[in-house]
Coordinates of C-alpha atoms in Angstrom, one line a residue:
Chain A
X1 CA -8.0 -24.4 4.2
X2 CA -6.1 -21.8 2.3
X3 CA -3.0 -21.7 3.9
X4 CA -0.7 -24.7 5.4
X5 CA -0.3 -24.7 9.1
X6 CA 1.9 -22.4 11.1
X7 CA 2.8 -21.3 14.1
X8 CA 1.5 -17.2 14.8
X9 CA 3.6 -15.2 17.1
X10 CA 2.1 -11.6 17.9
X11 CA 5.3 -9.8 20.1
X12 CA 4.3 -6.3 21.7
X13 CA 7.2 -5.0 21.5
X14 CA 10.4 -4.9 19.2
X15 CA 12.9 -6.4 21.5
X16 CA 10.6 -9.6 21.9
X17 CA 9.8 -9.7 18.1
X18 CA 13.4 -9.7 17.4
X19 CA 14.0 -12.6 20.2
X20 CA 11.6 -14.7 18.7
X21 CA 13.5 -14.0 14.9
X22 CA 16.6 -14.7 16.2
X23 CA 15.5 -17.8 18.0
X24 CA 13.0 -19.3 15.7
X25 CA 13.9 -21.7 13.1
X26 CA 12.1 -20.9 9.6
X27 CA 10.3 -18.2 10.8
X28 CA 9.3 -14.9 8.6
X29 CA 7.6 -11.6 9.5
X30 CA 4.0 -10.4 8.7
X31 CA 3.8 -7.3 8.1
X32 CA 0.1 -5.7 6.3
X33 CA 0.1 -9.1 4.9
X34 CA -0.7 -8.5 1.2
X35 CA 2.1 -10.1 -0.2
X36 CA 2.8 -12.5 2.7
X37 CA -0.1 -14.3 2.3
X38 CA -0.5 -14.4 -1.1
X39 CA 2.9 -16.2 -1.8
X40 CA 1.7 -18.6 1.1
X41 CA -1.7 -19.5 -0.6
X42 CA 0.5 -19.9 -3.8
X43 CA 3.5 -21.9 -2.6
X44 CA 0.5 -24.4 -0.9
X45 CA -1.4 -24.4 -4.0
X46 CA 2.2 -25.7 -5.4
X47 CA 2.9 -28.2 -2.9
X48 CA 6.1 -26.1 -1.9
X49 CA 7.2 -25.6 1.5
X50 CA 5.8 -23.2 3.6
X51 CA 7.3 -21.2 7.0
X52 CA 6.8 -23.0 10.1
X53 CA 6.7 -20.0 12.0
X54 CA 5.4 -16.6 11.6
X55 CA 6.0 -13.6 13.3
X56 CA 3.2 -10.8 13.1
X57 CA 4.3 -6.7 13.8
X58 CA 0.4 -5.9 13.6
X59 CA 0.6 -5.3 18.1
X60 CA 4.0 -3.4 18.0
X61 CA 3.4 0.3 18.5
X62 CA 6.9 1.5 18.5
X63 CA 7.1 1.1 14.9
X64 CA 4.1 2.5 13.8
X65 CA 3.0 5.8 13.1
X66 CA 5.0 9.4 11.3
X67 CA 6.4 11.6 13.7
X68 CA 9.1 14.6 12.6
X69 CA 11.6 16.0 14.5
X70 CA 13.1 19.9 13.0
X71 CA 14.6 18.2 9.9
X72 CA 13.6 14.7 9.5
X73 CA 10.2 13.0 9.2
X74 CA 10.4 9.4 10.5
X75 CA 8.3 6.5 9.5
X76 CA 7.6 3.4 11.1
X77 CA 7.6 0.5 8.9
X78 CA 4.2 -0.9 10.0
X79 CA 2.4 2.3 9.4
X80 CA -0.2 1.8 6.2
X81 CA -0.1 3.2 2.6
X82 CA -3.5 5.4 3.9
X83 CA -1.8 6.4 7.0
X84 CA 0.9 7.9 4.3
X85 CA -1.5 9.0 2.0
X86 CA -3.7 10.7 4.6
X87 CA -0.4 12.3 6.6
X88 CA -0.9 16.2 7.3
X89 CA 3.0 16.0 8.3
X90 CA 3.6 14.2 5.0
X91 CA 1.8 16.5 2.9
X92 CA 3.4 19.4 4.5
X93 CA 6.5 18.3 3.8
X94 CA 7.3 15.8 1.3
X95 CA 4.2 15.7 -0.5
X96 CA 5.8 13.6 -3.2
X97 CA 5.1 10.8 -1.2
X98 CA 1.5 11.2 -0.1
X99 CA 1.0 11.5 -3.9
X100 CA 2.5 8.1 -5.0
X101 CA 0.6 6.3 -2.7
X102 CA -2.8 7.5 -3.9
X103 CA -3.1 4.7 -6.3
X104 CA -1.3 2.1 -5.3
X105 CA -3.1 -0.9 -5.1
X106 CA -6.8 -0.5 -3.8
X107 CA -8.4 1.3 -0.9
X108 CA -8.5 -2.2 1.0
X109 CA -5.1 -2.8 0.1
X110 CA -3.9 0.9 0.9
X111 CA -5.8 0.2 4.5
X112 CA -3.6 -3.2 5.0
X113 CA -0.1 -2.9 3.0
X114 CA 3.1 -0.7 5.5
X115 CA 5.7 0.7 3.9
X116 CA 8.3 -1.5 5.9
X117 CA 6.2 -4.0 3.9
X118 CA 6.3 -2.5 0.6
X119 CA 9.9 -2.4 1.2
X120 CA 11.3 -5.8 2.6
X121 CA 9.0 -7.8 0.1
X122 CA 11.9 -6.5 -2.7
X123 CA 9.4 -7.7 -5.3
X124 CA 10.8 -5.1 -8.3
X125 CA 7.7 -3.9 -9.9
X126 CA 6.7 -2.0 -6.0
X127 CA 6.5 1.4 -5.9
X128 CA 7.5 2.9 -2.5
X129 CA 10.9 2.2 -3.5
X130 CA 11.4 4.3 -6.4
X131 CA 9.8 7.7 -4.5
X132 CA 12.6 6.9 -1.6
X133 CA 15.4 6.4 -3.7
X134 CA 14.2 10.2 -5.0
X135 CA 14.0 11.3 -1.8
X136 CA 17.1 10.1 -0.2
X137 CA 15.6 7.8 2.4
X138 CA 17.6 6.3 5.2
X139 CA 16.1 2.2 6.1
X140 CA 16.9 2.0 10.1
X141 CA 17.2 -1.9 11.1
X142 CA 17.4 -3.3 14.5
X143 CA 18.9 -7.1 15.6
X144 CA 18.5 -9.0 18.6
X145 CA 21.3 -6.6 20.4
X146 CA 18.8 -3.7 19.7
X147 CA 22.0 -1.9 17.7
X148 CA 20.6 0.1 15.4
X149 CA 22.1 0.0 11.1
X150 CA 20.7 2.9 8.8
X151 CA 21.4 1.7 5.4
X152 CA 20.2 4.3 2.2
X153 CA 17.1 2.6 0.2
X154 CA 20.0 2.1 -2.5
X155 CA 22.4 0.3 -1.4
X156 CA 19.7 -1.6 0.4
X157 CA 18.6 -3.0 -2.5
X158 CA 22.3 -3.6 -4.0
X159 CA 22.6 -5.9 -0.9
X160 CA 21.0 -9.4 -0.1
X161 CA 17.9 -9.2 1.8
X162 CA 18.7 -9.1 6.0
X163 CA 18.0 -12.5 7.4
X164 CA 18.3 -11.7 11.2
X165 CA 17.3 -7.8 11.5
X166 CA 13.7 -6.2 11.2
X167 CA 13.3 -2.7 9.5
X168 CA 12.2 -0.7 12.2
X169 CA 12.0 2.7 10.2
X170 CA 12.3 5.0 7.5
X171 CA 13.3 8.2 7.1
X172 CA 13.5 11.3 5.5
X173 CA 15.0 14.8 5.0
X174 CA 12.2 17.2 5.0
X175 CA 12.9 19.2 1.6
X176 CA 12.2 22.7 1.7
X177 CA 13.0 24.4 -1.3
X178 CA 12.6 21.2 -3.7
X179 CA 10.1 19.7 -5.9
X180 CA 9.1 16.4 -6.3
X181 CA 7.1 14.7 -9.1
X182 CA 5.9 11.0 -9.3
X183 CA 4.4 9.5 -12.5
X184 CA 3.6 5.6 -12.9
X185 CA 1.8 4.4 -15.9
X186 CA 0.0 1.5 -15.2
X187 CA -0.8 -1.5 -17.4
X188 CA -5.1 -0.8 -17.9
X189 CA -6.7 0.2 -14.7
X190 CA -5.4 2.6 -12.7
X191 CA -5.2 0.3 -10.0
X192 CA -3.1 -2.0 -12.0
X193 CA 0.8 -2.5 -10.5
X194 CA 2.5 0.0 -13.0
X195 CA 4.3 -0.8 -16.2
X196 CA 7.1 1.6 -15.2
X197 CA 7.6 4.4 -12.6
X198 CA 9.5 7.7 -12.5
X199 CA 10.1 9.9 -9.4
X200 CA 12.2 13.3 -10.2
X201 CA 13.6 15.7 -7.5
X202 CA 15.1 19.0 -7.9
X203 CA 15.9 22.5 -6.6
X204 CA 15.8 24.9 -9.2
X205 CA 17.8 27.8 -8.3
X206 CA 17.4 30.7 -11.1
X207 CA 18.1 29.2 -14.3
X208 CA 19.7 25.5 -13.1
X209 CA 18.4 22.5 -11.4
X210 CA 20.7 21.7 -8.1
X211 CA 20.6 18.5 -6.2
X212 CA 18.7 16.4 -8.8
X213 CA 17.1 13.3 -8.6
X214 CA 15.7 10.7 -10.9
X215 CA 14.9 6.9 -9.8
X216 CA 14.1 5.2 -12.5
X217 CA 11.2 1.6 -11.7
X218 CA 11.6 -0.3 -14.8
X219 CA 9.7 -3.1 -12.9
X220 CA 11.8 -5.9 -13.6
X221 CA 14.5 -5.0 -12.0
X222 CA 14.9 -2.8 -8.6
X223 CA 15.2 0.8 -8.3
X224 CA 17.9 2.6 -10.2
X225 CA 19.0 5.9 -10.6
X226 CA 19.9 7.6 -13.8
X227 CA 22.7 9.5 -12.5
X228 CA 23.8 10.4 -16.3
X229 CA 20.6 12.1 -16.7
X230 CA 20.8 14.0 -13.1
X231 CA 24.3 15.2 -14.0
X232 CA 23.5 16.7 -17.2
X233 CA 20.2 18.5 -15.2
X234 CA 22.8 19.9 -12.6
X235 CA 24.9 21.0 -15.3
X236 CA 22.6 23.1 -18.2
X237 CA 21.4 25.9 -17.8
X238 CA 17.7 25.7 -18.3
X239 CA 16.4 26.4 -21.5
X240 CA 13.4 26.0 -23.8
X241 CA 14.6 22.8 -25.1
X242 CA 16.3 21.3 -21.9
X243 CA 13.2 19.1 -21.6
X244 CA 13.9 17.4 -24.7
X245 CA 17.9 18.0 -24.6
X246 CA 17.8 15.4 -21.5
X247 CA 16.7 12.6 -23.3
X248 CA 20.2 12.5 -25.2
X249 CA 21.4 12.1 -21.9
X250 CA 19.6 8.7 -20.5
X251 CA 21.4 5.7 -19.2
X252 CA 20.3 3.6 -22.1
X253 CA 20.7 0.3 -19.9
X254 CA 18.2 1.2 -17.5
X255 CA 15.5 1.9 -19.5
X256 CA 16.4 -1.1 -22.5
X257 CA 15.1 -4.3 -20.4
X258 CA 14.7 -6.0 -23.7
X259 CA 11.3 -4.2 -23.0
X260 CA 8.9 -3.4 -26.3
X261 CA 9.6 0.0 -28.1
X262 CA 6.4 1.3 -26.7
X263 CA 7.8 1.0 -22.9
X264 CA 10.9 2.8 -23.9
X265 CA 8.9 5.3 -25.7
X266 CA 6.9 6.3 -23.2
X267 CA 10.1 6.2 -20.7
X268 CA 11.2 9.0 -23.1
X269 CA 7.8 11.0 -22.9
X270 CA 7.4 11.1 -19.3
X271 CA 10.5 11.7 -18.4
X272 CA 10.5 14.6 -20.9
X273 CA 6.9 15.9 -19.7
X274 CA 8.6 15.7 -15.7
X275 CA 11.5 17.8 -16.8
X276 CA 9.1 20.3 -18.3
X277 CA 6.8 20.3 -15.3
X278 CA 9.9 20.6 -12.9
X279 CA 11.4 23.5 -15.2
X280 CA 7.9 25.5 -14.7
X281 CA 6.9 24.6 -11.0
X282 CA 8.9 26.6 -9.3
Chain B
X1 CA -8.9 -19.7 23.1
X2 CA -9.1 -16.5 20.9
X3 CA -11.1 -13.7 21.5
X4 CA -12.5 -12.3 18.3
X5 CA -15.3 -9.1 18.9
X6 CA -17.5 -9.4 15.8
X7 CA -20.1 -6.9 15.7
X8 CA -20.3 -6.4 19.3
X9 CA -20.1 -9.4 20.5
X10 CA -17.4 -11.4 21.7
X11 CA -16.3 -15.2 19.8
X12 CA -14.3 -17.0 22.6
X13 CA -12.9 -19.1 19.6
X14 CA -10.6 -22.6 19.5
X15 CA -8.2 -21.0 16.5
X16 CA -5.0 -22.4 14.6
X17 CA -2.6 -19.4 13.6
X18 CA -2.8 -19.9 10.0
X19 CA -6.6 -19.7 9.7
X20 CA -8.2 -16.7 7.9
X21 CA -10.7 -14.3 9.1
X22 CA -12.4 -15.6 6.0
X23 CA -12.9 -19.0 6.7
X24 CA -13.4 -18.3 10.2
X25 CA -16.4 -16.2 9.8
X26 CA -18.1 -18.5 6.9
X27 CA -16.8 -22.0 8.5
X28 CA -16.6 -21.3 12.7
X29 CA -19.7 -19.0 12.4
X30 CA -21.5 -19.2 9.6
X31 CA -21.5 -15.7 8.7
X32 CA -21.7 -16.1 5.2
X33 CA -22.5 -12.6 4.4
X34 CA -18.5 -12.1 3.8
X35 CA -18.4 -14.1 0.5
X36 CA -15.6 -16.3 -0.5
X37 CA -14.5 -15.5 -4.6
X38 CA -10.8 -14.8 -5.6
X39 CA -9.1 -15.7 -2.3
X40 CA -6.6 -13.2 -3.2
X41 CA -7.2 -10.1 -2.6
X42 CA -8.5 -9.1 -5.9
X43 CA -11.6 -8.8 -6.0
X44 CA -13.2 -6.9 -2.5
X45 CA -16.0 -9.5 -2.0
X46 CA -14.5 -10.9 1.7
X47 CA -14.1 -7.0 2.8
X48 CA -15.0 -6.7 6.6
X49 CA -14.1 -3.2 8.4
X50 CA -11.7 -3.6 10.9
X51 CA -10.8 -0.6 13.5
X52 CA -13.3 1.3 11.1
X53 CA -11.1 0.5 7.7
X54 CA -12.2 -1.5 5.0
X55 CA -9.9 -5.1 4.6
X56 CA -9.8 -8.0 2.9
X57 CA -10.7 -10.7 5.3
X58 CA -9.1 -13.7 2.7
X59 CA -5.9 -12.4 3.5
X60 CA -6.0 -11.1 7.1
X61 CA -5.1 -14.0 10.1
X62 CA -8.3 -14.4 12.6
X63 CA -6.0 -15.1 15.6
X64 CA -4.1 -11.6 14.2
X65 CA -6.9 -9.1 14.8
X66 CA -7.9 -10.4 18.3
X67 CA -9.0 -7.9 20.4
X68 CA -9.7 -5.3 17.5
X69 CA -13.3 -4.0 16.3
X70 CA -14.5 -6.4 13.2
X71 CA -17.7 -5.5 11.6
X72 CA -19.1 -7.9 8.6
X73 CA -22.6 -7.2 6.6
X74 CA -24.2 -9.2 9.6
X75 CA -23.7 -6.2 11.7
X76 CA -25.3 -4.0 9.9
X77 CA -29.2 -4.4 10.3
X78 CA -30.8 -4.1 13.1
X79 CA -33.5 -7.3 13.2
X80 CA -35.8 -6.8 10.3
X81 CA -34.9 -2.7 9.9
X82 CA -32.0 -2.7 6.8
X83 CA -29.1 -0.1 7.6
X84 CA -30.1 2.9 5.4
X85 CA -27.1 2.1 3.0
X86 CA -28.5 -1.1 2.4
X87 CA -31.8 0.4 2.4
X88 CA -30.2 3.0 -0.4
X89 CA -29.1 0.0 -2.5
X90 CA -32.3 -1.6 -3.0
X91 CA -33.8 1.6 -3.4
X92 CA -31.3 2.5 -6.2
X93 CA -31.6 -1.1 -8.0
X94 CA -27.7 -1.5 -7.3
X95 CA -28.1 -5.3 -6.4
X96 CA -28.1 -7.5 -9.6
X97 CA -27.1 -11.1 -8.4
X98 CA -25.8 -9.6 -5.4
X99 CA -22.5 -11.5 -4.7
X100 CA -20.3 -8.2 -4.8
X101 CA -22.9 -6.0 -2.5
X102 CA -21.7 -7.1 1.5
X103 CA -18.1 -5.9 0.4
X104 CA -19.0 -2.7 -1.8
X105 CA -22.0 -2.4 1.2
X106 CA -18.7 -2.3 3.8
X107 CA -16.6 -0.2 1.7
X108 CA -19.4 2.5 1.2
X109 CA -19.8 2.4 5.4
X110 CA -16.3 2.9 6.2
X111 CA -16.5 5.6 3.3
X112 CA -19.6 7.3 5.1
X113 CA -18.6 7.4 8.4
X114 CA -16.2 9.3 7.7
X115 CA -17.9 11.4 5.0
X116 CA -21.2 11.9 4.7
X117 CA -21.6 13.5 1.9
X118 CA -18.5 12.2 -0.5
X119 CA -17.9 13.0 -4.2
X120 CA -18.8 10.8 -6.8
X121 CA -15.0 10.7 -7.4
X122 CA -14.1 10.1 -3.5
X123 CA -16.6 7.1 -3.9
X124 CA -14.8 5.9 -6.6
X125 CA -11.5 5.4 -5.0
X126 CA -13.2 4.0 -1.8
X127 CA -15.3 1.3 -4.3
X128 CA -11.9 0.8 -6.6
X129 CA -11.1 -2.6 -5.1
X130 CA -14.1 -4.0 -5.6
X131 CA -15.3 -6.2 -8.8
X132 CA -18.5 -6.2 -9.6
X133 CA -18.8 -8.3 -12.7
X134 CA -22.2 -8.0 -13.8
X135 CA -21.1 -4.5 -13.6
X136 CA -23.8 -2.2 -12.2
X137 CA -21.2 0.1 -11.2
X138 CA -22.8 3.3 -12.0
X139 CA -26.1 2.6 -10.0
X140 CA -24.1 1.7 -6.7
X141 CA -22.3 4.9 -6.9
X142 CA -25.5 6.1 -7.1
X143 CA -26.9 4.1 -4.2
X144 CA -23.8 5.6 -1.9
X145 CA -24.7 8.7 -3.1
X146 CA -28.3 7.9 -1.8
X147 CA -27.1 6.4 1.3
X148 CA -25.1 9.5 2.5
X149 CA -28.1 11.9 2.1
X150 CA -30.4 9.6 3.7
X151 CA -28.3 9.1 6.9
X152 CA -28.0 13.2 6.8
X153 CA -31.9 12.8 6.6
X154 CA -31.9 10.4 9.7
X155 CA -29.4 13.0 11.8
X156 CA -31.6 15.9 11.5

């Protein structure tokens, strides 16, 4: 037996899933299940206590799937890293993201972990949060009164975690005369969960960047952006050395997490070889 | 009850909620083709395809996936007559002690049918959660190779 016994509860719709959270005592959601399970197998393996209840999303349709409207794409929260990474919508638009999900994890795991998932697990070293930080993503939750809360992807992860709502969706500008780069560096194999992560947003406009980003995934602590950094890129006029200029301009804090010198130099070199690439993209 | 459909065939199953696909198809069916190794979700050796995607079965609930399309490497041949990408792995040499094979064997058939005729690199990423540790990589990316042109063969 790997797991200790629970109860399984697989709503078809929202409304009943979020009767059953609000009703159920020590009850958690499944989404994709590669985290949930895990920590279960784990926390048995411990002798620690263990949900009596779960609540699977696997059957609800209604938050599944991208769909896009004139301006926004919306994403449901159960829809899969390959649905992402395979989106024609996504790739149209916000490419960025289709990108960063190419190697995360495995194909199997791609096939199984959501984004809601990727989300709502707030482990720090995950990666879906720093390309929506980037991209200025909205988190839609729904309670048991079916009221709807959109929260930014910051300030959701400045908060405490929601006890009694489910993230429903997520979504996002489309960005028309912006580019978007994501680079992770992982640990060994590119599968690996990465040592750090950068995802850098900008609309150049002649000779100046306008309306940059840069979300910073240190991986031991959650998303942050270096909004030092972005003011100086809306601020200078592009110029050979603007790539390397930047890096006089870094939140030192964020990137010195009593991490070696080799993580902070390489902090230094991507963000240095993003600028670069941004300054001659477009 | 709990209706699992498991290569085409329907499992009218007495399930608790916290039991795996894993352990249900080596334990309540003794399908032990799906191999039990890291029990989390490292290694691709439990991979089933479910709805036509490769999954890990050790961390996927049985009583979760009622109702959906669940193929294991039991599915595959047909009596005596191996599926041709089994039939492409012996004929490559890509089994050495075998353990890895049913889930890089699934993997490579949600892989082909979709694309028949897939890069080496495209085979890569589809393989990429599978260990194979007495590392015969190179011949099953061979043998998918293989396998692709042989079910072209078998369409013409």
């Amino acid at each position: 037996m790997l797991l200790h016994p629970f109860t399984l509860y697989r709503p078809e719709t929202l409304k009943e899933a979020l009767n059953l959270f609000s009703s159920l005592e020590d009850a958690q959601i499944l989404a994709g299940g590669t985290f949930l399970i895990n920590r279960l197998k784990v926390l048995r393996k411990k002798g620690l206590k263990t949900p009596r209840n779960i609540i699977s999303l696997r059957k609800i349709q209604e938050i599944n799937g991208i769909t896009e409207d004139k301006n926004t794409i919306h994403i449901g929260a159960m829809t899969t890293i390959s649905e992402i990474y395979g989106s024609a919508i996504l790739k149209e638009s916000l490419s960025v993201l289709p990108c960063a999900c190419k190697n995360l994890g495995t194909t199997t795991i791609r096939n199984m972990a959501t984004l809601g998932g990727n989300l709502t697990c707030r482990y720090t070293w995950t990666e879906m949060p720093c390309v929506l930080s980037a991209l200025d993503a909205k988190l839609t939750f729904q309670g048991k009164d079916l009221q709807k809360e959109v929260i930014p992807v910051n300030e959701f992860f400045k908060a405490q975690a929601k006890t009694d709502k489910i993230l429903t969706h997520i979504s996002l500008r489309k960005e028309k005369n912006t580019k978007a780069i994501y680079k992770r560096i992982p640990k060994r194999a590119e599968v690996d969960i990465p040592l750090l992560a950068v995802c850098m947003k900008a609309e150049k406009d002649k000779k100046i960047f306008k309306k940059t980003r840069v979300a910073i995934n240190n991986t031991t602590q959650f998303v942050q952006r270096d909004t030092a950094l972005e003011d100086f890129l809306n601020s200078t006029k592009l110029e050979k050395n603007t790539a390397k200029d930047c890096l006089k301009h870094l939140t030192a804090e964020i990137y010195d997490t009593k991490s070696d010198d080799y993580k902070k130099h390489i902090f230094r070199v991507t963000i240095k070889n993003m600028v670069q690439e941004l300054m001659e993209s477009q | 009850m709990t209706t699992l459909i498991i290569n085409n065939k329907k499992f009218e199953l007495d399930l608790q909620g916290h039991e795996t696909l894993l352990e249900v198809l080596r334990d309540h069916l003794g399908m032990t083709g799906t191999k039990t190794a890291c029990e989390e979700a490292e290694c691709g050796a439990c991979t089933v395809i479910i709805n036509g995607k490769a999954v890990l079965s050790c961390i996927t609930l049985a009583c979760d996936v009622e109702g959906e399309e669940i193929t294991t490497i039991e599915g595959l041949a047909d009596g005596d007559n191996l599926h041709l990408i089994q039939q492409a792995f012996l004929d490559k040499g890509a089994v050495q002690c075998g353990f890895c094979i049913p889930g890089m064997i699934l993997s490579s058939k949600a892989l082909l049918d979709t694309n028949l005729k897939p890069t080496k690199e495209e085979i890569i990423y589809a393989l990429d959660g599978h260990i194979c540790r007495c590392s015969g990589y190179q011949k099953i990316i061979e043998a998918v190779e293989h396998a692709g042109e042989l079910i072209n063969k078998s369409k013409e």
